[in-house]
PDB file of C-alpha atoms in Angstrom:
ATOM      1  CA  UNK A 552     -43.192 -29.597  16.393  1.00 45.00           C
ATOM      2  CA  UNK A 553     -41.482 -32.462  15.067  1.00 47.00           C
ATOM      3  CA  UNK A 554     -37.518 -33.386  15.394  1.00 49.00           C
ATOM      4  CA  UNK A 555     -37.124 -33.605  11.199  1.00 48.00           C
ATOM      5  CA  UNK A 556     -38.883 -30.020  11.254  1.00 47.00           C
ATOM      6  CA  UNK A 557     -36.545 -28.367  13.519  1.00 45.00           C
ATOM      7  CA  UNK A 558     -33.338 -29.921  11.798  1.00 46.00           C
ATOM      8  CA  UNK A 559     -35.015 -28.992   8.658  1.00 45.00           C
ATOM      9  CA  UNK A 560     -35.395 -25.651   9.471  1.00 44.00           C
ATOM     10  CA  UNK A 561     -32.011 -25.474  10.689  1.00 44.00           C
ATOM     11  CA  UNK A 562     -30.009 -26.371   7.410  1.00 46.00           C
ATOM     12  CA  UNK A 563     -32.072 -24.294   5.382  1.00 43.00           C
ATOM     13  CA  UNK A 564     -31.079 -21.354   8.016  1.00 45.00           C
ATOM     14  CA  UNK A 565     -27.623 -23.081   7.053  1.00 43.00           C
ATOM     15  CA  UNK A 566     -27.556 -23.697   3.707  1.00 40.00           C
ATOM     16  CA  UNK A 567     -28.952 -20.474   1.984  1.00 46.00           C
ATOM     17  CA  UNK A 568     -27.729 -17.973   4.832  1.00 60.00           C
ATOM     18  CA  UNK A 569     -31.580 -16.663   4.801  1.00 73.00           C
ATOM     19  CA  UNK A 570     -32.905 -16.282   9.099  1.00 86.00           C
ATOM     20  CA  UNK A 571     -36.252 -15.734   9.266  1.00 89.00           C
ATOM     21  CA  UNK A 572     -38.635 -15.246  12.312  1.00 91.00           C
ATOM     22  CA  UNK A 573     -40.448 -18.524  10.715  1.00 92.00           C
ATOM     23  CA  UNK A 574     -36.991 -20.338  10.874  1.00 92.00           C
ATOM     24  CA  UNK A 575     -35.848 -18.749  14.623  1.00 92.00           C
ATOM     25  CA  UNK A 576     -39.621 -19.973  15.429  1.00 92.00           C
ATOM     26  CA  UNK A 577     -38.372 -23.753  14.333  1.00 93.00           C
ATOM     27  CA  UNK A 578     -35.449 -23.833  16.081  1.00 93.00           C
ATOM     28  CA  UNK A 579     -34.915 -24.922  19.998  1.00 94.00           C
ATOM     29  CA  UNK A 580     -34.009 -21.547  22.019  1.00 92.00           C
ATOM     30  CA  UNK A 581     -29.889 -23.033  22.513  1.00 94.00           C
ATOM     31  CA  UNK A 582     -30.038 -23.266  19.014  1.00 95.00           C
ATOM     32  CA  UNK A 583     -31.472 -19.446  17.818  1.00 95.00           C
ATOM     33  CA  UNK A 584     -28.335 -18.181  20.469  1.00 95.00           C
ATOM     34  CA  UNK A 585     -25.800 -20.591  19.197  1.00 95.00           C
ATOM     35  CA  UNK A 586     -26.758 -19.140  15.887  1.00 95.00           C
ATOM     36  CA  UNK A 587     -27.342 -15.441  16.172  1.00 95.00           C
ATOM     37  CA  UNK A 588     -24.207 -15.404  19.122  1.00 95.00           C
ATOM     38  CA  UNK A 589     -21.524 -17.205  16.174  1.00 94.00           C
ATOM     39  CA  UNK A 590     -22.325 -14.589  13.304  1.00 94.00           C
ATOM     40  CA  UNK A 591     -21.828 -11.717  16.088  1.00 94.00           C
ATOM     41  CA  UNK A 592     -19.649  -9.079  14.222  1.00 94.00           C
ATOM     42  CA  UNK A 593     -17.289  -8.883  17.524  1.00 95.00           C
ATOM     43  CA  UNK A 594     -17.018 -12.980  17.655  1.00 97.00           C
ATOM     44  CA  UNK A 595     -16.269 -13.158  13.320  1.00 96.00           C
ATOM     45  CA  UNK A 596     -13.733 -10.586  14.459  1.00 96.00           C
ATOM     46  CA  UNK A 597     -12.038 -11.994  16.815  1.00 97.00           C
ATOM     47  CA  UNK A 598     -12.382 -15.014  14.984  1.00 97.00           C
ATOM     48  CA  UNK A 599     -10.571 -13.933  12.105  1.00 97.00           C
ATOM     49  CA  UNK A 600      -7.836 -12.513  14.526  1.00 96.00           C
ATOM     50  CA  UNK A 601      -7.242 -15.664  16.378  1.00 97.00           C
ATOM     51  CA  UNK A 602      -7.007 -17.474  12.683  1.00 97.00           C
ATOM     52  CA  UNK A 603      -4.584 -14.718  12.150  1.00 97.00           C
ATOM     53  CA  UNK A 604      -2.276 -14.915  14.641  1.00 97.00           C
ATOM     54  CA  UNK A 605      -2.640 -19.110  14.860  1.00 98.00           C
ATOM     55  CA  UNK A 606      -1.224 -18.818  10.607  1.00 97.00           C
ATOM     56  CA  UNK A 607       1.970 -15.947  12.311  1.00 97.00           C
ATOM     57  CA  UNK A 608       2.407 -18.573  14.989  1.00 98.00           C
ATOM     58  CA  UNK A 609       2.978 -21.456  11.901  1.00 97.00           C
ATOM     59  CA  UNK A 610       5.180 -19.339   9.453  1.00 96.00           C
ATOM     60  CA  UNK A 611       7.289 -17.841  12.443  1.00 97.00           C
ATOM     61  CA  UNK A 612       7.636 -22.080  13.414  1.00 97.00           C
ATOM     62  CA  UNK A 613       8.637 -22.806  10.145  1.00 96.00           C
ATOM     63  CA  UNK A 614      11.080 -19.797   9.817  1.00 96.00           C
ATOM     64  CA  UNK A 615      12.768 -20.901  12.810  1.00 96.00           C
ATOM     65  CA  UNK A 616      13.169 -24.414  11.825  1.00 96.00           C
ATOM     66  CA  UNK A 617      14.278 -23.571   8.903  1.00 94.00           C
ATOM     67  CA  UNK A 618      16.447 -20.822  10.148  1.00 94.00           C
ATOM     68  CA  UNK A 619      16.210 -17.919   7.469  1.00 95.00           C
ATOM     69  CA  UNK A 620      13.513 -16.262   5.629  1.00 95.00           C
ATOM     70  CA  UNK A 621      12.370 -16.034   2.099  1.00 94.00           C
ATOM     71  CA  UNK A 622      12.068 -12.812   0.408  1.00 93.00           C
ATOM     72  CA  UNK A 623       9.881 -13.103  -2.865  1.00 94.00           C
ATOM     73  CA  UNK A 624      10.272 -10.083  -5.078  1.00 95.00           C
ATOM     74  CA  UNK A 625       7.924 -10.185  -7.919  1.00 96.00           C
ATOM     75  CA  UNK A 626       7.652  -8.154 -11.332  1.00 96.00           C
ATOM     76  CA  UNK A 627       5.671  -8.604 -13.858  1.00 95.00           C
ATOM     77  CA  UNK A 628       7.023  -9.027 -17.576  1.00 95.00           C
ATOM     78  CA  UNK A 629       5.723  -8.320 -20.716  1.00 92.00           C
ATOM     79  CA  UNK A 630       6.220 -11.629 -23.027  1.00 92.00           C
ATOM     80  CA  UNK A 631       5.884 -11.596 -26.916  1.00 91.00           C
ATOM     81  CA  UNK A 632       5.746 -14.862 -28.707  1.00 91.00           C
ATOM     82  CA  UNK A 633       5.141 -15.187 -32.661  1.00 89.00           C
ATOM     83  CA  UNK A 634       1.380 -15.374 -33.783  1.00 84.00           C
ATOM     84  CA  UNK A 635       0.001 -16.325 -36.853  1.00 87.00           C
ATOM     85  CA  UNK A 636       1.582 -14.663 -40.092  1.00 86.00           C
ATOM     86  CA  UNK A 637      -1.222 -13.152 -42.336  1.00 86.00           C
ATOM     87  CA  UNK A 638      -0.171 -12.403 -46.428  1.00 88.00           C
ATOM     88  CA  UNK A 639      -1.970 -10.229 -48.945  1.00 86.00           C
ATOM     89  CA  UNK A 640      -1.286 -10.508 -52.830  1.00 83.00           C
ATOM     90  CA  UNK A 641      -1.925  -7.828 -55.326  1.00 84.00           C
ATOM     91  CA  UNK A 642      -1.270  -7.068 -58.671  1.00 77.00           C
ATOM     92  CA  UNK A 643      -1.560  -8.142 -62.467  1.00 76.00           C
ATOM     93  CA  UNK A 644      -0.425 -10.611 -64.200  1.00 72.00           C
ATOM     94  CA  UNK A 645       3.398 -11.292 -63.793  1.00 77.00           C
ATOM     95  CA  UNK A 646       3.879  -8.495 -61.186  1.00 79.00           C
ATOM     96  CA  UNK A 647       2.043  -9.632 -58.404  1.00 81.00           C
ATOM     97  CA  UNK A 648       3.122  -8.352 -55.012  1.00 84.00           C
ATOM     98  CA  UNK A 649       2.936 -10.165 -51.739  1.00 82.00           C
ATOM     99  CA  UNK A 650       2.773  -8.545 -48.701  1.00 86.00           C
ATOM    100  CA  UNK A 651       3.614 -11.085 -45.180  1.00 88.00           C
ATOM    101  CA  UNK A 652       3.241  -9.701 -41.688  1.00 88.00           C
ATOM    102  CA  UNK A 653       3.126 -11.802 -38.508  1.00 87.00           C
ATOM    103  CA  UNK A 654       1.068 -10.828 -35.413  1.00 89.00           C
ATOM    104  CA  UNK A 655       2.636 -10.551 -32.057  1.00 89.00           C
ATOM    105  CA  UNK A 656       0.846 -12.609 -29.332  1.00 90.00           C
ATOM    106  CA  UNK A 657       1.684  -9.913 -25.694  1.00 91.00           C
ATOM    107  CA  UNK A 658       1.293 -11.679 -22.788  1.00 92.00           C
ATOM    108  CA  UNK A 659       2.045 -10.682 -19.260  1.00 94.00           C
ATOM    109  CA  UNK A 660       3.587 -12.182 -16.759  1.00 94.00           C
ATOM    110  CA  UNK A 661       5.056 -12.533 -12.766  1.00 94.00           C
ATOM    111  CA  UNK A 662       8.590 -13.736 -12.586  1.00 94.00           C
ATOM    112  CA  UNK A 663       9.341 -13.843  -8.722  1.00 95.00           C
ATOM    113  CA  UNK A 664      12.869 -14.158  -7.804  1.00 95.00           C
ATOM    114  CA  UNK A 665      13.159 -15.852  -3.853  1.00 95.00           C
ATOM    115  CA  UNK A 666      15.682 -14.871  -1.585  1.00 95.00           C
ATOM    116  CA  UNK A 667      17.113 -15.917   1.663  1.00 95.00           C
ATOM    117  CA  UNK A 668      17.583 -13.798   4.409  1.00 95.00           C
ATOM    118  CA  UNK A 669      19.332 -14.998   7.452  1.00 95.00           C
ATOM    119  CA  UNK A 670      16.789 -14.304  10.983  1.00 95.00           C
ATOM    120  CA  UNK A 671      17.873 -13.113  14.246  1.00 96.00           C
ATOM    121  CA  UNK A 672      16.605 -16.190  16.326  1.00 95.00           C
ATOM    122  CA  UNK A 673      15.893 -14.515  19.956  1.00 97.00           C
ATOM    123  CA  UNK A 674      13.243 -11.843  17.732  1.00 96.00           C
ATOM    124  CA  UNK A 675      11.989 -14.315  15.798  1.00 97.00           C
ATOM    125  CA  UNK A 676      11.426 -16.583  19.446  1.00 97.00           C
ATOM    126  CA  UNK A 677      10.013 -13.270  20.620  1.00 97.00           C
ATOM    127  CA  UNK A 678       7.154 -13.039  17.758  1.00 96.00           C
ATOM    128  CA  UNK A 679       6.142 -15.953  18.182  1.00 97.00           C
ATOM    129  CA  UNK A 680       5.372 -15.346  21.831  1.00 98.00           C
ATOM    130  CA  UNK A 681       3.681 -12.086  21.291  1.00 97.00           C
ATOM    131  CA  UNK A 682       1.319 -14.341  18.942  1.00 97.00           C
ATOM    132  CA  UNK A 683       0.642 -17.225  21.085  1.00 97.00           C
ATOM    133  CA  UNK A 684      -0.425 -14.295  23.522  1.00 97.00           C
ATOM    134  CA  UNK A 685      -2.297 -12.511  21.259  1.00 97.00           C
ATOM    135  CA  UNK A 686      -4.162 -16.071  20.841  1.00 97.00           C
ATOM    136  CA  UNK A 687      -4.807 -16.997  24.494  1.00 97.00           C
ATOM    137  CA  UNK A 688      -6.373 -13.257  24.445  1.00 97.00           C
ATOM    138  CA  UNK A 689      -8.400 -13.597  20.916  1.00 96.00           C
ATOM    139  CA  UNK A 690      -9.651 -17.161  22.341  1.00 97.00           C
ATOM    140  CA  UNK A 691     -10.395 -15.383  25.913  1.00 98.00           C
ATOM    141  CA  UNK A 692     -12.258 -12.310  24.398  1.00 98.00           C
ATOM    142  CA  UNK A 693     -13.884 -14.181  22.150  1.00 97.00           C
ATOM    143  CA  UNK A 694     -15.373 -16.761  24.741  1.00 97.00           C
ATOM    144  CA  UNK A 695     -16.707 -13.882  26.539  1.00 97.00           C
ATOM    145  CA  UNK A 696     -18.479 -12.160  23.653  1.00 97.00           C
ATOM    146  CA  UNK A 697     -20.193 -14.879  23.013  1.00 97.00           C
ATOM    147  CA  UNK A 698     -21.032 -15.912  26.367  1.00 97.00           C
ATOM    148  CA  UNK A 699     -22.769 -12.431  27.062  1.00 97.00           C
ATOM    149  CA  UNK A 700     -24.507 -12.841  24.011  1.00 96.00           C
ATOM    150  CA  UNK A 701     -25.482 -16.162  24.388  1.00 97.00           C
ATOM    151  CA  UNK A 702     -26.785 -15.277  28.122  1.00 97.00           C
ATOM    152  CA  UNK A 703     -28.985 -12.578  26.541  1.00 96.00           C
ATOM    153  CA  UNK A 704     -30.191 -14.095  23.307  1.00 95.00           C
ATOM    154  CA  UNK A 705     -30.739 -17.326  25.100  1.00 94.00           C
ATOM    155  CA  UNK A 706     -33.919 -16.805  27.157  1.00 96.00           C
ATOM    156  CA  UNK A 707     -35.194 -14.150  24.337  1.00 94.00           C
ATOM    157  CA  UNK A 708     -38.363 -15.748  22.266  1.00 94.00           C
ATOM    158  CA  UNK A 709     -37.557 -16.206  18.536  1.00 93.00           C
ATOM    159  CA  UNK A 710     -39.481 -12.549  17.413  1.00 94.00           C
ATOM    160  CA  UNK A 711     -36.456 -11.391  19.904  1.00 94.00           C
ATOM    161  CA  UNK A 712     -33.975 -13.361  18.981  1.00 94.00           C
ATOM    162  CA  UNK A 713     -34.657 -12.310  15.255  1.00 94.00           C
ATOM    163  CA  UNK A 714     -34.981  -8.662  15.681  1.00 93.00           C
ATOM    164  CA  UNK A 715     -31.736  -8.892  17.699  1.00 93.00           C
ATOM    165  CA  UNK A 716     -29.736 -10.819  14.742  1.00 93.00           C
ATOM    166  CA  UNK A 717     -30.870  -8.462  12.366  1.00 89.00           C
ATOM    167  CA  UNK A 718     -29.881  -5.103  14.292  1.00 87.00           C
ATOM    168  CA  UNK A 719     -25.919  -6.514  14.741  1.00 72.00           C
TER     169      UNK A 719
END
């Protein structure tokens, strides 16, 4: 099998999202376990964790260099402005009646009024360690789901490989 065909095979795997067995066939055996062990439902979890905690670990950083919070408190308000103003005209002769009325335009909207609140430092400095942590351990866990999986998907042929990605 050529090198284009196996990178082919590869970004269309990537690109559309589709794994077949034709498309595990294609692809070097580190490659079928890098890419049935990264779409593992316990690895995207404690993926999404580790992104999680990693944002808490920013905002709590900024809070403390900032030294106070924001509170946002939102509401939303209804808004009318003038529309367009529509006349009708009836009657005879000299007595002719018109009648004006001008449509409301109703609009919604979210006024948000922001608030500082002072911080206690010391439980704000103790968040942000119980993140880090929680970190470290996503990264650690994480490491080690995949590594199990990769050390079983790896030396599994590509029928394997694909019957194994599609039962997670």
């Amino acid at each position: 099998m050529t090198s284009n065909t196996k990178y082919f095979a590869v970004i269309l795997v990537s690109i559309c999202g589709c794994a077949t067995v034709s498309s595990f066939q294609k692809m070097p055996s580190y490659e079928r376990a890098q890419y049935v062990c990264s779409r593992d439902s316990d690895y995207e979890r404690l993926s999404k964790a580790e992104s999680i905690h990693e944002a808490k670990i920013d905002e709590i950083t900024s809070v403390l260099s900032r030294g106070y919070r924001v509170h946002k408190a939102c509401r939303t308000v209804k808004v009318e402005k003038p529309g367009t103003v529509s006349c009708t005209s009836n009657g005879v002769g000299n007595s002719i009646n018109t009648d004006c009325r001008q449509n409301i335009n109703t609009t919604y909207e979210n006024v948000c009024t922001e608030t500082p609140v002072s911080i206690d430092a010391n439980l704000e400095r103790g968040n942000l360690e119980a993140s880090k942590n929680m970190v470290v351990r996503a990264k650690i866990e994480k490491n080690n789901v995949y590594n199990r999986c990769y050390s079983l998907v790896g030396p599994m042929s590509a029928e394997q490989a694909f019957i194994y990605y599609n039962r997670k």
